[in-house]
mmCIF file of C-alpha atoms in Angstrom:
data_model
loop_
_atom_site.group_PDB
_atom_site.id
_atom_site.type_symbol
_atom_site.label_atom_id
_atom_site.label_comp_id
_atom_site.label_asym_id
_atom_site.label_seq_id
_atom_site.Cartn_x
_atom_site.Cartn_y
_atom_site.Cartn_z
ATOM 1 C CA MET A 11 -12.657 182.316 -28.761
ATOM 2 C CA SER A 12 -16.326 181.515 -27.562
ATOM 3 C CA ILE A 13 -18.967 182.685 -29.654
ATOM 4 C CA ALA A 14 -21.149 183.976 -26.576
ATOM 5 C CA ARG A 15 -18.688 186.951 -26.431
ATOM 6 C CA PHE A 16 -19.937 188.387 -29.608
ATOM 7 C CA SER A 17 -22.824 190.715 -29.778
ATOM 8 C CA PRO A 18 -25.769 189.776 -32.230
ATOM 9 C CA PHE A 19 -24.336 191.955 -34.992
ATOM 10 C CA GLU A 20 -20.892 190.757 -34.886
ATOM 11 C CA LEU A 21 -22.096 187.313 -35.193
ATOM 12 C CA LEU A 22 -24.115 188.570 -38.261
ATOM 13 C CA LEU A 23 -21.050 190.147 -39.723
ATOM 14 C CA LEU A 24 -18.950 186.892 -39.003
ATOM 15 C CA LYS A 25 -21.562 184.834 -40.990
ATOM 16 C CA SER A 26 -22.134 187.287 -43.675
ATOM 17 C CA ARG A 27 -20.819 186.893 -47.206
ATOM 18 C CA SER A 28 -20.378 190.641 -47.487
ATOM 19 C CA GLN A 29 -19.859 192.470 -44.406
ATOM 20 C CA VAL A 30 -20.132 195.851 -46.112
ATOM 21 C CA ASP A 31 -23.784 194.722 -47.104
ATOM 22 C CA THR A 32 -24.827 193.634 -44.125
ATOM 23 C CA ALA A 33 -23.547 196.830 -42.608
ATOM 24 C CA THR A 34 -25.430 198.947 -45.177
ATOM 25 C CA LEU A 35 -28.441 196.646 -44.325
ATOM 26 C CA LEU A 36 -28.608 197.804 -40.675
ATOM 27 C CA LEU A 37 -28.071 201.410 -41.456
ATOM 28 C CA LEU A 38 -31.140 201.454 -43.782
ATOM 29 C CA ALA A 39 -33.337 199.104 -41.350
ATOM 30 C CA TRP A 40 -32.557 201.650 -38.949
ATOM 31 C CA VAL A 41 -33.954 204.412 -40.833
ATOM 32 C CA LEU A 42 -36.873 202.468 -41.748
ATOM 33 C CA VAL A 43 -38.126 201.422 -38.168
ATOM 34 C CA HIS A 44 -38.422 205.270 -37.671
ATOM 35 C CA ARG A 45 -40.709 205.684 -40.408
ATOM 36 C CA GLN A 46 -44.199 206.868 -39.183
ATOM 37 C CA HIS A 47 -47.462 205.128 -40.223
ATOM 38 C CA VAL A 48 -45.653 202.121 -41.910
ATOM 39 C CA SER A 49 -46.265 198.517 -40.837
ATOM 40 C CA GLU A 50 -43.636 195.980 -40.078
ATOM 41 C CA GLY A 51 -44.256 194.137 -43.021
ATOM 42 C CA GLN A 52 -44.191 197.237 -45.298
ATOM 43 C CA ARG A 53 -40.903 198.034 -43.549
ATOM 44 C CA ARG A 54 -39.383 194.753 -44.503
ATOM 45 C CA ARG A 55 -40.543 194.613 -48.157
ATOM 46 C CA ARG A 56 -39.285 198.329 -48.769
ATOM 47 C CA LEU A 57 -35.719 197.025 -47.384
ATOM 48 C CA ALA A 58 -35.868 193.901 -49.643
ATOM 49 C CA GLN A 59 -36.478 195.961 -52.530
ATOM 50 C CA VAL A 60 -33.775 198.390 -51.693
ATOM 51 C CA THR A 61 -31.061 195.818 -51.086
ATOM 52 C CA ALA A 62 -32.125 193.328 -53.544
ATOM 53 C CA GLN A 63 -28.471 193.342 -55.171
ATOM 54 C CA PHE A 64 -26.845 192.875 -51.659
ATOM 55 C CA ARG A 65 -24.592 189.941 -51.199
ATOM 56 C CA HIS A 66 -25.049 189.392 -47.509
ATOM 57 C CA GLY A 67 -26.472 185.837 -47.480
ATOM 58 C CA HIS A 68 -28.570 186.057 -44.306
ATOM 59 C CA GLU A 69 -32.565 186.804 -43.616
ATOM 60 C CA LEU A 70 -33.732 190.251 -42.776
ATOM 61 C CA GLY A 71 -35.443 189.274 -39.446
ATOM 62 C CA PRO A 72 -32.166 189.389 -37.288
ATOM 63 C CA VAL A 73 -31.160 192.931 -38.773
ATOM 64 C CA MET A 74 -34.622 194.433 -38.204
ATOM 65 C CA SER A 75 -34.406 193.122 -34.651
ATOM 66 C CA ILE A 76 -31.099 194.757 -33.996
ATOM 67 C CA ALA A 77 -32.441 198.005 -35.480
ATOM 68 C CA HIS A 78 -35.596 197.834 -33.261
ATOM 69 C CA SER A 79 -33.386 197.353 -30.002
ATOM 70 C CA GLN A 80 -31.843 200.938 -30.936
ATOM 71 C CA ASP A 81 -28.283 199.160 -30.390
ATOM 72 C CA LEU A 82 -25.780 202.259 -30.974
ATOM 73 C CA GLN A 83 -22.872 200.377 -30.649
ATOM 74 C CA ALA A 84 -24.056 198.132 -33.614
ATOM 75 C CA ILE A 85 -25.213 201.194 -35.700
ATOM 76 C CA GLN A 86 -21.651 202.678 -34.949
ATOM 77 C CA LEU A 87 -19.692 199.582 -35.907
ATOM 78 C CA ALA A 88 -22.004 199.101 -39.159
ATOM 79 C CA ALA A 89 -20.899 202.890 -40.088
ATOM 80 C CA GLU A 90 -17.152 201.941 -39.339
ATOM 81 C CA VAL A 91 -17.412 198.836 -41.601
ATOM 82 C CA VAL A 92 -18.916 201.199 -44.450
ATOM 83 C CA ARG A 93 -16.389 203.820 -43.974
ATOM 84 C CA LYS A 94 -13.386 201.641 -43.730
ATOM 85 C CA GLU A 95 -14.203 199.184 -46.396
ATOM 86 C CA CYS A 96 -15.512 201.583 -48.935
ATOM 87 C CA GLY A 97 -14.699 205.024 -50.320
ATOM 88 C CA THR A 98 -16.487 208.317 -50.340
ATOM 89 C CA GLU A 99 -18.911 207.265 -53.356
ATOM 90 C CA ARG A 100 -19.988 204.363 -51.462
ATOM 91 C CA CYS A 101 -20.736 206.440 -48.350
ATOM 92 C CA LEU A 102 -22.786 209.108 -50.481
ATOM 93 C CA SER A 103 -24.558 205.677 -51.900
ATOM 94 C CA VAL A 104 -25.466 204.930 -48.553
ATOM 95 C CA ILE A 105 -26.796 208.477 -47.514
ATOM 96 C CA HIS A 106 -28.614 208.609 -50.886
ATOM 97 C CA GLN A 107 -30.350 205.199 -50.017
ATOM 98 C CA ALA A 108 -31.341 206.458 -46.293
ATOM 99 C CA ILE A 109 -32.841 209.748 -47.848
ATOM 100 C CA THR A 110 -34.878 207.844 -49.982
ATOM 101 C CA VAL A 111 -36.204 205.039 -47.663
ATOM 102 C CA ALA A 112 -36.885 207.987 -45.132
ATOM 103 C CA THR A 113 -38.819 210.318 -47.522
ATOM 104 C CA ASP A 114 -40.976 207.282 -49.540
ATOM 105 C CA ASP A 115 -44.202 209.003 -48.443
ATOM 106 C CA GLY A 116 -43.066 212.668 -48.808
ATOM 107 C CA GLU A 117 -42.660 213.197 -45.178
ATOM 108 C CA LEU A 118 -39.433 213.025 -43.070
ATOM 109 C CA SER A 119 -40.090 212.029 -39.393
ATOM 110 C CA LEU A 120 -38.284 214.118 -36.676
ATOM 111 C CA ALA A 121 -36.463 210.826 -35.541
ATOM 112 C CA ASN A 122 -35.305 210.399 -39.056
ATOM 113 C CA HIS A 123 -34.233 213.927 -39.501
ATOM 114 C CA TYR A 124 -31.760 213.553 -36.535
ATOM 115 C CA ILE A 125 -30.792 209.920 -37.875
ATOM 116 C CA LEU A 126 -29.867 211.337 -41.255
ATOM 117 C CA ARG A 127 -27.678 213.924 -39.777
ATOM 118 C CA PHE A 128 -26.212 211.273 -37.421
ATOM 119 C CA LEU A 129 -25.570 208.769 -40.206
ATOM 120 C CA ALA A 130 -24.058 211.821 -42.368
ATOM 121 C CA ASP A 131 -21.573 212.495 -39.464
ATOM 122 C CA LEU A 132 -20.612 208.586 -38.942
ATOM 123 C CA LEU A 133 -19.875 208.150 -42.655
ATOM 124 C CA SER A 134 -17.917 211.659 -43.043
ATOM 125 C CA VAL A 135 -20.446 213.183 -45.092
ATOM 126 C CA ALA A 136 -20.335 217.098 -44.613
ATOM 127 C CA PRO A 137 -23.665 218.707 -43.712
ATOM 128 C CA MET A 138 -23.423 220.582 -47.201
ATOM 129 C CA THR A 139 -23.374 217.531 -48.982
ATOM 130 C CA LEU A 140 -26.197 215.846 -46.976
ATOM 131 C CA ASN A 141 -28.363 219.276 -47.699
ATOM 132 C CA THR A 142 -27.412 218.822 -51.504
ATOM 133 C CA LEU A 143 -28.540 215.233 -51.739
ATOM 134 C CA PHE A 144 -31.659 215.763 -49.867
ATOM 135 C CA LYS A 145 -32.622 218.717 -51.989
ATOM 136 C CA GLU A 146 -31.760 216.936 -55.190
ATOM 137 C CA LEU A 147 -33.999 213.911 -54.200
ATOM 138 C CA THR A 148 -36.723 215.459 -52.458
ATOM 139 C CA GLY A 149 -36.915 219.025 -54.291
ATOM 140 C CA ILE A 150 -36.831 220.693 -50.805
ATOM 141 C CA PRO A 151 -34.077 221.971 -48.640
ATOM 142 C CA LEU A 152 -33.049 220.046 -45.378
ATOM 143 C CA THR A 153 -34.047 222.557 -42.760
ATOM 144 C CA THR A 154 -32.854 222.444 -39.150
ATOM 145 C CA PRO A 155 -34.786 219.946 -37.090
ATOM 146 C CA GLU A 156 -37.337 221.265 -34.602
ATOM 147 C CA ASP A 157 -36.420 220.840 -31.004
ATOM 148 C CA PRO A 158 -38.735 218.642 -29.137
ATOM 149 C CA SER A 159 -37.555 220.270 -25.765
ATOM 150 C CA ARG A 160 -39.322 223.609 -26.556
ATOM 151 C CA ASP A 161 -42.931 224.498 -26.176
ATOM 152 C CA VAL A 162 -43.276 225.891 -29.994
ATOM 153 C CA TYR A 163 -42.630 222.302 -31.168
ATOM 154 C CA TRP A 164 -45.791 221.067 -29.291
ATOM 155 C CA GLN A 165 -47.855 223.842 -29.844
ATOM 156 C CA THR A 166 -47.436 223.027 -33.416
ATOM 157 C CA HIS A 167 -47.694 219.238 -33.243
ATOM 158 C CA ASP A 168 -49.788 218.884 -30.579
ATOM 159 C CA PRO A 169 -52.240 221.949 -29.537
ATOM 160 C CA ASP A 170 -53.625 219.875 -26.810
ATOM 161 C CA TYR A 171 -50.178 219.265 -25.397
ATOM 162 C CA HIS A 172 -50.490 222.085 -22.695
ATOM 163 C CA ALA A 173 -54.216 221.304 -21.751
ATOM 164 C CA ARG A 174 -53.165 217.746 -21.253
ATOM 165 C CA LYS A 175 -49.969 218.623 -19.238
ATOM 166 C CA ALA A 176 -52.207 220.915 -17.014
ATOM 167 C CA ARG A 177 -54.850 217.839 -16.585
ATOM 168 C CA GLU A 178 -51.865 215.634 -15.588
ATOM 169 C CA ALA A 179 -50.415 218.165 -13.427
ATOM 170 C CA GLU A 180 -53.817 218.626 -11.727
ATOM 171 C CA ALA A 181 -54.344 214.883 -11.562
ATOM 172 C CA ALA A 182 -50.884 214.703 -10.018
ATOM 173 C CA GLU A 183 -51.784 217.235 -7.543
ATOM 174 C CA ARG A 184 -54.801 215.530 -6.369
ATOM 175 C CA GLN A 185 -53.079 212.534 -6.240
ATOM 176 C CA HIS A 186 -50.440 214.245 -4.083
ATOM 177 C CA GLN A 187 -53.152 215.803 -1.814
ATOM 178 C CA GLN A 188 -54.974 212.133 -1.425
ATOM 179 C CA ALA A 189 -51.537 210.763 -0.581
ATOM 180 C CA ASN A 190 -51.101 213.643 1.847
ATOM 181 C CA ALA A 191 -54.786 213.056 3.368
ATOM 182 C CA ARG A 192 -54.213 209.255 3.709
ATOM 183 C CA ALA A 193 -50.833 210.028 5.337
ATOM 184 C CA GLU A 194 -52.414 212.442 7.562
ATOM 185 C CA GLN A 195 -55.251 209.736 8.307
ATOM 186 C CA GLN A 196 -52.987 207.117 8.918
ATOM 187 C CA GLN A 197 -50.898 209.353 11.622
ATOM 188 C CA ARG A 198 -54.108 210.071 13.173
ATOM 189 C CA LYS A 199 -55.004 206.657 13.465
ATOM 190 C CA LYS A 200 -51.296 205.689 14.696
ATOM 191 C CA GLN A 201 -51.794 208.441 17.241
ATOM 192 C CA GLN A 202 -55.012 207.341 18.203
ATOM 193 C CA ARG A 203 -53.865 203.406 18.611
ATOM 194 C CA HIS A 204 -50.710 204.996 20.707
ATOM 195 C CA GLN A 205 -52.973 206.947 22.857
ATOM 196 C CA GLN A 206 -55.330 204.045 23.476
ATOM 197 C CA LYS A 207 -52.307 201.673 24.012
ATOM 198 C CA GLN A 208 -51.252 204.312 26.843
ATOM 199 C CA GLN A 209 -54.701 204.555 28.171
ATOM 200 C CA LYS A 210 -54.724 200.771 28.482
ATOM 201 C CA GLN A 211 -51.279 200.850 30.044
ATOM 202 C CA GLN A 212 -52.599 203.396 32.441
ATOM 203 C CA GLU A 213 -55.761 201.429 33.305
ATOM 204 C CA LYS A 214 -53.584 198.453 33.757
ATOM 205 C CA GLN A 215 -51.302 200.368 36.134
ATOM 206 C CA GLN A 216 -54.404 201.449 38.146
ATOM 207 C CA ARG A 217 -55.849 198.245 38.333
ATOM 208 C CA GLN A 218 -52.265 196.853 39.417
ATOM 209 C CA GLU A 219 -52.205 199.571 42.014
ATOM 210 C CA GLN A 220 -55.576 198.952 43.350
ATOM 211 C CA ALA A 221 -54.932 195.189 43.648
ATOM 212 C CA ARG A 222 -51.875 196.311 45.346
ATOM 213 C CA GLN A 223 -53.517 198.267 47.805
ATOM 214 C CA ALA A 224 -56.364 195.823 48.153
ATOM 215 C CA ARG A 225 -53.644 193.104 49.088
ATOM 216 C CA GLU A 226 -51.791 195.512 51.697
ATOM 217 C CA HIS A 227 -55.085 196.544 53.119
ATOM 218 C CA GLU A 228 -56.036 192.688 53.470
ATOM 219 C CA GLN A 229 -52.644 191.729 54.994
ATOM 220 C CA GLN A 230 -53.131 194.615 57.284
ATOM 221 C CA ARG A 231 -56.502 193.378 58.445
ATOM 222 C CA GLN A 232 -55.080 189.770 58.682
ATOM 223 C CA ARG A 233 -52.150 191.159 60.859
ATOM 224 C CA GLU A 234 -54.714 193.419 62.984
ATOM 225 C CA GLN A 235 -56.844 190.374 63.360
ATOM 226 C CA THR A 236 -54.045 188.045 64.391
ATOM 227 C CA ARG A 237 -52.896 190.635 66.976
ATOM 228 C CA GLN A 238 -56.314 190.641 68.150
ATOM 229 C CA GLN A 239 -56.673 187.119 68.437
ATOM 230 C CA GLU A 240 -53.189 186.814 70.159
ATOM 231 C CA GLN A 241 -54.399 189.213 72.694
ATOM 232 C CA GLN A 242 -57.488 187.514 73.354
ATOM 233 C CA ARG A 243 -55.617 184.141 73.505
ATOM 234 C CA GLN A 244 -53.232 186.016 76.127
ATOM 235 C CA GLN A 245 -56.092 187.516 77.969
ATOM 236 C CA GLN A 246 -57.727 183.757 78.417
ATOM 237 C CA GLN A 247 -54.395 182.602 79.451
ATOM 238 C CA ARG A 248 -54.295 185.018 82.119
ATOM 239 C CA GLU A 249 -57.902 184.191 83.130
ATOM 240 C CA ARG A 250 -57.191 180.499 82.997
ATOM 241 C CA ALA A 251 -54.246 181.252 85.266
ATOM 242 C CA GLU A 252 -56.026 183.480 87.675
ATOM 243 C CA ARG A 253 -58.851 180.895 88.026
ATOM 244 C CA GLU A 254 -56.396 178.231 88.594
ATOM 245 C CA GLN A 255 -54.781 180.202 91.327
ATOM 246 C CA GLN A 256 -57.973 180.968 92.932
ATOM 247 C CA ARG A 257 -58.763 177.225 92.536
ATOM 248 C CA ARG A 258 -55.547 176.489 94.340
ATOM 249 C CA SER A 259 -56.398 179.034 96.998
ATOM 250 C CA ARG A 260 -59.770 177.553 97.860
ATOM 251 C CA GLN A 261 -58.363 174.069 97.991
ATOM 252 C CA GLN A 262 -55.548 174.969 100.186
ATOM 253 C CA ASP A 263 -58.123 176.757 102.576
ATOM 254 C CA SER A 264 -60.404 173.878 102.363
ATOM 255 C CA TYR A 265 -57.465 171.485 103.052
ATOM 256 C CA HIS A 266 -56.554 173.633 106.039
ATOM 257 C CA GLN A 267 -60.051 173.636 107.246
ATOM 258 C CA ASP A 268 -60.432 169.868 106.769
ATOM 259 C CA SER A 269 -56.933 169.457 108.555
ATOM 260 C CA SER A 270 -58.352 171.494 111.542
ATOM 261 C CA HIS A 271 -61.779 169.734 111.469
ATOM 262 C CA GLN A 272 -59.970 166.391 111.330
ATOM 263 C CA GLU A 273 -57.392 167.312 114.089
ATOM 264 C CA ARG A 274 -60.406 168.548 116.364
ATOM 265 C CA ARG A 275 -62.168 165.538 115.652
ATOM 266 C CA ASN A 276 -59.453 163.434 116.398
ATOM 267 C CA ARG A 277 -58.615 164.932 119.610
ATOM 268 C CA GLN A 278 -62.270 164.309 120.503
ATOM 269 C CA GLN A 279 -62.003 160.661 119.711
ATOM 270 C CA ARG A 280 -58.769 160.622 121.689
ATOM 271 C CA ALA A 281 -60.514 162.094 124.630
ATOM 272 C CA SER A 282 -64.094 159.951 124.297
ATOM 273 C CA PRO A 283 -63.868 156.350 124.920
ATOM 274 C CA PRO A 284 -63.478 154.277 121.700
ATOM 275 C CA PRO A 285 -66.880 153.330 120.119
ATOM 276 C CA PRO A 286 -68.156 150.002 121.023
ATOM 277 C CA ASP A 287 -68.280 148.259 117.803
ATOM 278 C CA ARG A 288 -66.913 148.682 113.829
ATOM 279 C CA THR A 289 -70.209 150.056 112.670
ATOM 280 C CA THR A 290 -70.057 153.173 115.034
ATOM 281 C CA ARG A 291 -66.346 153.566 113.762
ATOM 282 C CA ALA A 292 -67.192 153.338 110.040
ATOM 283 C CA LEU A 293 -70.281 156.017 110.872
ATOM 284 C CA SER A 294 -67.536 158.203 112.712
ATOM 285 C CA VAL A 295 -64.978 158.132 109.777
ATOM 286 C CA LEU A 296 -68.033 159.581 107.315
ATOM 287 C CA GLY A 297 -68.849 162.137 110.146
ATOM 288 C CA LEU A 298 -72.382 160.285 110.906
ATOM 289 C CA THR A 299 -73.631 159.165 114.327
ATOM 290 C CA PRO A 300 -75.288 155.703 114.982
ATOM 291 C CA GLY A 301 -78.700 155.442 113.767
ATOM 292 C CA ALA A 302 -77.909 157.152 110.100
ATOM 293 C CA THR A 303 -79.720 155.832 107.254
ATOM 294 C CA ARG A 304 -78.276 154.364 103.898
ATOM 295 C CA ILE A 305 -78.909 157.481 102.101
ATOM 296 C CA GLU A 306 -77.378 159.648 104.607
ATOM 297 C CA VAL A 307 -74.297 157.236 104.313
ATOM 298 C CA ARG A 308 -74.113 157.625 100.751
ATOM 299 C CA HIS A 309 -74.377 161.424 100.783
ATOM 300 C CA ALA A 310 -71.703 161.599 103.397
ATOM 301 C CA TYR A 311 -69.333 159.542 101.244
ATOM 302 C CA ARG A 312 -69.615 161.751 98.364
ATOM 303 C CA ARG A 313 -68.975 164.773 100.404
ATOM 304 C CA MET A 314 -66.008 163.188 101.909
ATOM 305 C CA ALA A 315 -64.679 161.672 98.716
ATOM 306 C CA GLN A 316 -64.565 165.278 97.030
ATOM 307 C CA LEU A 317 -62.965 166.883 100.064
ATOM 308 C CA HIS A 318 -60.314 164.229 100.504
ATOM 309 C CA HIS A 319 -59.589 162.760 97.107
ATOM 310 C CA PRO A 320 -56.028 162.503 96.265
ATOM 311 C CA ASP A 321 -56.104 164.302 93.240
ATOM 312 C CA ARG A 322 -56.919 167.724 94.601
ATOM 313 C CA PHE A 323 -53.465 167.522 96.425
ATOM 314 C CA TYR A 324 -51.175 166.840 93.482
ATOM 315 C CA SER A 325 -49.503 170.384 93.767
ATOM 316 C CA GLU A 326 -48.807 169.541 97.314
ATOM 317 C CA SER A 327 -45.708 167.876 99.003
ATOM 318 C CA GLU A 328 -45.443 164.124 98.735
ATOM 319 C CA HIS A 329 -46.112 163.865 102.418
ATOM 320 C CA GLN A 330 -49.432 165.652 102.060
ATOM 321 C CA VAL A 331 -50.407 163.568 98.914
ATOM 322 C CA ALA A 332 -49.643 160.189 101.292
ATOM 323 C CA LEU A 333 -51.957 161.635 103.928
ATOM 324 C CA ALA A 334 -54.696 162.400 101.386
ATOM 325 C CA SER A 335 -54.678 158.957 100.202
ATOM 326 C CA ALA A 336 -54.801 157.342 103.423
ATOM 327 C CA ARG A 337 -57.787 159.511 104.585
ATOM 328 C CA PHE A 338 -59.407 158.668 101.437
ATOM 329 C CA GLN A 339 -58.804 154.817 101.921
ATOM 330 C CA ARG A 340 -60.178 155.129 105.282
ATOM 331 C CA ILE A 341 -63.498 156.646 103.740
ATOM 332 C CA LYS A 342 -63.578 154.228 101.243
ATOM 333 C CA ASN A 343 -63.170 151.203 103.479
ATOM 334 C CA ALA A 344 -66.019 152.689 105.978
ATOM 335 C CA TYR A 345 -68.359 153.166 103.092
ATOM 336 C CA ASP A 346 -68.037 149.781 101.642
ATOM 337 C CA TYR A 347 -68.372 148.250 104.824
ATOM 338 C CA LEU A 348 -71.464 150.443 105.818
ATOM 339 C CA MET A 349 -73.277 149.814 102.513
ATOM 340 C CA GLN A 350 -72.563 145.911 102.987
ATOM 341 C CA THR A 351 -73.980 146.180 106.491
ATOM 342 C CA TYR A 352 -77.122 148.295 105.857
#
């Protein structure tokens, strides 16, 4: 079996030369650690004096450590070892030693008062016998222990108990109020942060709405501007079409007038005798009479060229364009000849 499964007191019992002595040693040490106004060194020296004849064979330090730890299982095991291994006389002897170490200074602590009664019960010693032994050793009867749960105990042993409890309650109430105040302040701050957050969100939404409205207004303005530009463009196209129509009408009127004029001139030429020479014919093509100057020839050519240029008849039939080209060529030939001659 592994040693790790045993408790510290069980290990002491296994190593002890006398388990009864080791058990008694623990019971007495338990009483000593509850002595008031006694140092640890005094406790160990007193325990060594009382157990000088014991044959346990180990140091007192581990026993004192177990007693300080308040290990009730170890205490019960020690009492069981004593009760099973020894008779009534040894149990009474243990109670006798416990009373002795508990009342060395003439006072019995409240803890040891209960411990003595508990040990007597563990060792099967009757309460009457415990009272008799206690009175024989101390000269005073073992009275009923005071109850620390009652106010009478604290009024007797600690007059300032109620005042201290009142101060503690007042301090606790102040702390509670301060905690509530801090909680309320934190709640207010939280609400303020929440309100600020909501306000920021509302402002953000307002900015987004304003930006959306501004975009829609800009888009509407652009659409209106585009519509106006389209209307202007269409108006300009209509005006250009009207001007072009008017120009074509004027060209047609001019063409008809030139055709009529040319036709009359041709009839006149056919009715009149032919010109005596080429110069006279060239002047006649430009609409001039013999004796015209060089400047008059140039001006006449420009006028005739503007009226009979083929580009002005691009929208007419091919026959009309061909006639215009022939007329313009005669005008050009007549002009070139006259400019060489003059």
